[in-house]
Amino acid sequence: MISSLPTWLSQAPEPPAPGFKAPSGEDFNIPPMFEGVPVLEYVDKPVIQLIFSVVLILAFFAIATRSAQLLPGRTQWLAEKFHVMVRDSIARDNIGPEFRKYVPYLVALFAFLLVNNLFGIIPLIQFPTLSHPGMAYALAILTWLIYNIVGIRKQGFGGYVQLMVWPPGVPGWVRIILTPIEFLSNIILRPVTLAFRLFGNMFAGHLLLLVFIFGAEYMLLIADSITLKVLSPFAAIMAIVFTGFEAFVQLIQAYIFTILTASYIGASLADEH
């Protein structure tokens, strides 16, 4: 029966020729580490990294403050500088007189973001946890809850809504246009843009590194072309260059997320919009 079929149906398709497969979003779909175990079926590498980052941060600050000295050692000095930087440059400058109560959260947030971002360039890990959008949106929603709750507690519900969507000193006919825009911007879109900026930068940066790393490997070890083999060191050099650039982006994105969180809290506590 098979022999009576047309040739184009009876013959199996030829396997694709070997070649370079460009990295894509599929490279971010990491399988579970305990597949088939009901309780642990959702535990994958990013989840392990989240847990490890918390343990790492707690251990660092516990060691730094365990035996605090007037003349600090290296670990205590680093922890103090980190705390002072977040307290003065982020919390105080963006929140105002009530900044002190929010410093612990902002310190923890900045440290958590920084460690999980830097996982993307650390050997043997080499995966930025926040290149998966779920955690980025979870952190953005937490920021959204905090600045809305503190704003409502400070201003009252009506006063807070007016602060967010009713700009003072604006003609009434302009407010008809501005009020929906302010509502979308301050209430709806803030967590979306906050999360997307973080996730998008981590995703794109890691994808770019994969292109150069896998490309260098393919050019040197797999490709038959002498030209590609000669050019492979240049791809490897670009991978190293972009690794340094990615470290800078990871630091900046952690800082931006934290400073925007402080800015939103400060705007919610302000007497005027």
Coordinates of C-alpha atoms in Angstrom, one line a residue:
M1 CA 0.0 0.0 0.0
I2 CA 2.8 2.3 0.8
S3 CA 4.5 1.6 -2.5
S4 CA 1.4 2.8 -4.3
L5 CA 1.6 6.3 -2.7
P6 CA 3.2 9.1 -4.6
T7 CA 6.9 9.6 -4.1
W8 CA 6.4 12.9 -2.2
L9 CA 4.2 11.1 0.3
S10 CA 6.0 7.8 0.7
Q11 CA 9.5 9.1 1.3
A12 CA 10.4 10.4 4.7
P13 CA 11.8 14.0 4.7
E14 CA 15.5 14.3 4.8
P15 CA 17.0 15.6 8.1
P16 CA 18.0 19.2 8.0
A17 CA 21.6 20.0 7.2
P18 CA 23.7 20.7 10.3
G19 CA 24.2 24.4 10.9
F20 CA 24.1 27.2 13.4
K21 CA 20.9 27.4 15.3
A22 CA 20.3 31.0 16.5
P23 CA 19.3 31.3 20.2
S24 CA 15.7 32.1 20.8
G25 CA 13.1 32.2 23.5
E26 CA 13.2 28.4 23.7
D27 CA 16.6 28.6 25.4
F28 CA 14.8 30.3 28.4
N29 CA 12.4 27.4 28.9
I30 CA 14.3 25.4 31.4
P31 CA 12.7 22.0 32.4
P32 CA 11.8 21.2 36.0
M33 CA 14.6 19.7 38.1
F34 CA 12.2 17.3 39.8
E35 CA 9.9 16.3 36.9
G36 CA 7.2 13.9 38.0
V37 CA 7.3 14.9 41.7
P38 CA 3.9 16.5 42.4
V39 CA 5.1 18.9 45.1
L40 CA 8.3 19.9 43.3
E41 CA 7.2 19.8 39.7
Y42 CA 7.5 23.6 39.4
V43 CA 11.0 23.8 40.9
D44 CA 13.4 24.7 38.1
K45 CA 16.7 26.5 37.9
P46 CA 15.3 30.1 38.3
V47 CA 13.4 29.0 41.4
I48 CA 16.6 27.5 42.9
Q49 CA 18.4 30.7 42.0
L50 CA 15.8 32.8 43.8
I51 CA 16.1 30.7 47.0
F52 CA 19.9 30.7 46.7
S53 CA 20.0 34.5 46.3
V54 CA 18.0 35.0 49.5
V55 CA 20.3 32.7 51.4
L56 CA 23.3 34.5 50.0
I57 CA 22.1 38.0 50.9
L58 CA 21.0 36.9 54.4
A59 CA 24.4 35.2 55.0
F60 CA 26.3 38.3 53.7
F61 CA 24.5 40.8 56.0
A62 CA 24.5 38.3 59.0
I63 CA 28.3 37.9 58.7
A64 CA 28.8 41.7 58.1
T65 CA 26.9 42.6 61.3
R66 CA 27.7 39.7 63.5
S67 CA 30.6 41.4 65.3
A68 CA 30.3 45.0 64.2
Q69 CA 33.4 47.1 65.0
L70 CA 34.0 50.9 65.2
L71 CA 36.7 50.3 62.6
P72 CA 35.0 48.0 60.1
G73 CA 36.6 45.2 58.3
R74 CA 36.1 44.6 54.6
T75 CA 32.7 42.8 54.8
Q76 CA 31.2 45.2 57.3
W77 CA 32.5 48.2 55.3
L78 CA 31.0 46.8 52.1
A79 CA 27.6 46.2 53.9
E80 CA 27.6 49.7 55.4
K81 CA 28.5 51.4 52.1
F82 CA 25.7 49.5 50.4
H83 CA 23.2 50.5 53.1
V84 CA 24.3 54.1 53.1
M85 CA 24.1 54.4 49.3
V86 CA 20.6 53.1 49.3
R87 CA 19.6 55.2 52.3
D88 CA 21.0 58.5 51.1
S89 CA 21.0 58.3 47.3
I90 CA 17.7 56.4 46.8
A91 CA 15.4 56.6 49.8
R92 CA 16.1 60.0 51.3
D93 CA 16.4 61.8 47.9
N94 CA 13.2 60.3 46.5
I95 CA 10.9 59.8 49.5
G96 CA 11.5 62.7 51.7
P97 CA 11.3 63.1 55.5
E98 CA 9.5 59.8 56.0
F99 CA 12.2 57.8 54.2
R100 CA 13.7 55.9 57.1
K101 CA 10.9 53.3 57.5
Y102 CA 11.3 52.3 53.8
V103 CA 15.1 51.9 53.9
P104 CA 15.1 48.2 54.9
Y105 CA 12.8 47.2 52.1
L106 CA 14.8 49.2 49.5
V107 CA 18.1 47.7 50.7
A108 CA 16.6 44.2 50.4
L109 CA 15.1 45.0 47.0
F110 CA 18.3 46.4 45.5
A111 CA 20.4 43.5 46.8
F112 CA 17.8 40.9 45.6
L113 CA 17.7 42.4 42.1
L114 CA 21.4 42.9 41.9
V115 CA 22.3 39.3 42.9
N116 CA 19.7 37.7 40.6
N117 CA 20.7 39.9 37.7
L118 CA 24.4 39.1 38.1
F119 CA 23.6 35.4 38.1
G120 CA 23.5 35.9 34.3
I121 CA 27.3 36.3 34.1
I122 CA 28.5 34.2 37.0
P123 CA 30.2 31.0 35.7
L124 CA 28.3 27.7 36.3
I125 CA 25.0 29.7 36.7
Q126 CA 25.0 32.0 33.7
F127 CA 21.3 32.7 33.7
P128 CA 19.6 36.0 34.9
T129 CA 16.7 34.9 37.1
L130 CA 14.7 37.9 36.1
S131 CA 14.9 37.1 32.4
H132 CA 11.7 35.2 33.1
P133 CA 8.8 37.7 33.3
G134 CA 7.0 36.1 36.3
M135 CA 9.3 37.3 39.0
A136 CA 9.7 40.7 37.5
Y137 CA 6.0 41.2 37.5
A138 CA 5.7 39.9 41.0
L139 CA 8.2 42.5 42.3
A140 CA 6.4 45.2 40.3
I141 CA 3.1 44.2 41.8
L142 CA 4.7 44.4 45.3
T143 CA 5.9 47.9 44.5
W144 CA 2.4 48.8 43.3
L145 CA 0.8 47.5 46.4
I146 CA 3.3 49.4 48.7
Y147 CA 3.0 52.8 47.1
N148 CA -0.8 52.6 46.8
I149 CA -1.3 51.4 50.4
V150 CA 1.1 54.0 51.9
G151 CA -0.6 56.7 49.8
I152 CA -4.1 55.7 50.9
R153 CA -3.0 55.6 54.5
K154 CA -1.4 59.0 54.3
Q155 CA -3.9 60.9 52.1
G156 CA -7.1 58.9 52.7
F157 CA -8.7 57.1 49.8
G158 CA -10.4 60.2 48.2
G159 CA -7.3 62.4 48.8
Y160 CA -5.0 59.8 47.3
V161 CA -7.2 59.3 44.2
Q162 CA -7.3 63.1 43.7
L163 CA -3.5 63.3 44.2
M164 CA -2.9 60.6 41.5
V165 CA -5.4 61.6 38.9
W166 CA -6.5 65.2 39.5
P167 CA -3.5 67.6 38.8
P168 CA -3.9 70.8 40.7
G169 CA -3.8 74.2 39.0
V170 CA -5.0 72.8 35.7
P171 CA -8.1 74.2 33.8
G172 CA -11.2 72.0 34.0
W173 CA -11.4 71.3 30.3
V174 CA -7.8 70.1 30.4
R175 CA -8.5 67.8 33.3
I176 CA -11.0 66.0 31.2
I177 CA -8.1 64.8 29.0
L178 CA -5.5 64.5 31.7
T179 CA -7.4 62.6 34.3
P180 CA -7.7 59.3 32.2
I181 CA -4.1 59.7 31.2
E182 CA -3.0 60.2 34.8
F183 CA -5.1 57.2 36.0
L184 CA -3.6 54.9 33.3
S185 CA -0.1 56.2 34.0
N186 CA 0.0 56.3 37.8
I187 CA -2.4 53.4 38.7
I188 CA -2.4 50.9 35.8
L189 CA 0.7 51.2 33.7
R190 CA 3.4 51.7 36.4
P191 CA 3.8 48.1 37.4
V192 CA 3.6 47.0 33.7
T193 CA 6.4 49.3 32.6
L194 CA 8.4 48.7 35.7
A195 CA 8.4 44.9 35.2
F196 CA 8.8 45.0 31.4
R197 CA 11.9 47.3 31.6
L198 CA 13.6 44.9 34.0
F199 CA 12.6 41.7 32.2
G200 CA 13.2 43.0 28.7
N201 CA 16.7 44.1 29.5
M202 CA 17.6 40.8 31.2
F203 CA 16.1 38.8 28.4
A204 CA 17.7 40.7 25.6
G205 CA 21.1 40.9 27.2
H206 CA 21.2 37.2 27.9
L207 CA 20.0 36.4 24.3
L208 CA 22.8 38.6 22.9
L209 CA 25.4 36.8 25.0
L210 CA 24.1 33.4 23.8
V211 CA 24.4 34.6 20.1
F212 CA 28.1 35.4 20.5
I213 CA 29.0 32.4 22.8
F214 CA 27.2 29.8 20.7
G215 CA 28.3 31.5 17.5
A216 CA 32.0 31.3 18.5
E217 CA 31.6 27.7 19.5
Y218 CA 29.9 26.8 16.1
M219 CA 32.5 28.8 14.1
L220 CA 35.4 27.1 15.8
L221 CA 34.3 23.5 16.4
I222 CA 31.5 22.7 13.9
A223 CA 31.7 24.9 10.8
D224 CA 33.7 23.5 7.9
S225 CA 34.6 27.0 6.6
I226 CA 38.2 28.1 7.3
T227 CA 37.1 31.7 7.2
L228 CA 34.6 31.1 10.1
K229 CA 37.3 29.3 12.1
V230 CA 39.6 32.3 11.6
L231 CA 36.9 34.7 12.6
S232 CA 35.8 32.6 15.7
P233 CA 38.2 34.4 18.1
F234 CA 36.5 37.7 17.2
A235 CA 33.2 36.3 18.2
A236 CA 34.7 35.1 21.5
I237 CA 36.1 38.5 22.1
M238 CA 32.7 40.1 21.5
A239 CA 31.2 37.7 24.0
I240 CA 33.7 38.9 26.6
V241 CA 33.0 42.5 25.8
F242 CA 29.3 42.1 26.0
T243 CA 29.6 40.2 29.2
G244 CA 31.2 43.3 30.8
F245 CA 28.5 45.5 29.2
E246 CA 25.8 43.1 30.5
A247 CA 27.2 43.4 34.0
F248 CA 26.8 47.2 33.8
V249 CA 23.2 46.8 32.5
Q250 CA 22.4 44.4 35.3
L251 CA 23.6 46.9 37.9
I252 CA 21.8 49.8 36.3
Q253 CA 18.5 47.9 36.0
A254 CA 18.6 46.9 39.6
Y255 CA 19.3 50.6 40.5
I256 CA 16.5 51.9 38.2
F257 CA 13.9 49.5 39.6
T258 CA 14.8 50.4 43.2
I259 CA 14.9 54.2 42.6
L260 CA 11.6 54.1 40.7
T261 CA 10.1 52.2 43.6
A262 CA 11.3 54.9 46.0
S263 CA 10.1 57.6 43.7
Y264 CA 6.6 56.1 43.5
I265 CA 6.5 55.9 47.3
G266 CA 7.6 59.5 47.6
A267 CA 4.9 60.6 45.1
S268 CA 2.2 58.8 47.1
L269 CA 3.3 60.6 50.3
A270 CA 3.7 64.0 48.8
D271 CA 1.2 66.7 49.8
E272 CA 1.0 68.0 46.2
H273 CA 1.1 66.1 42.9

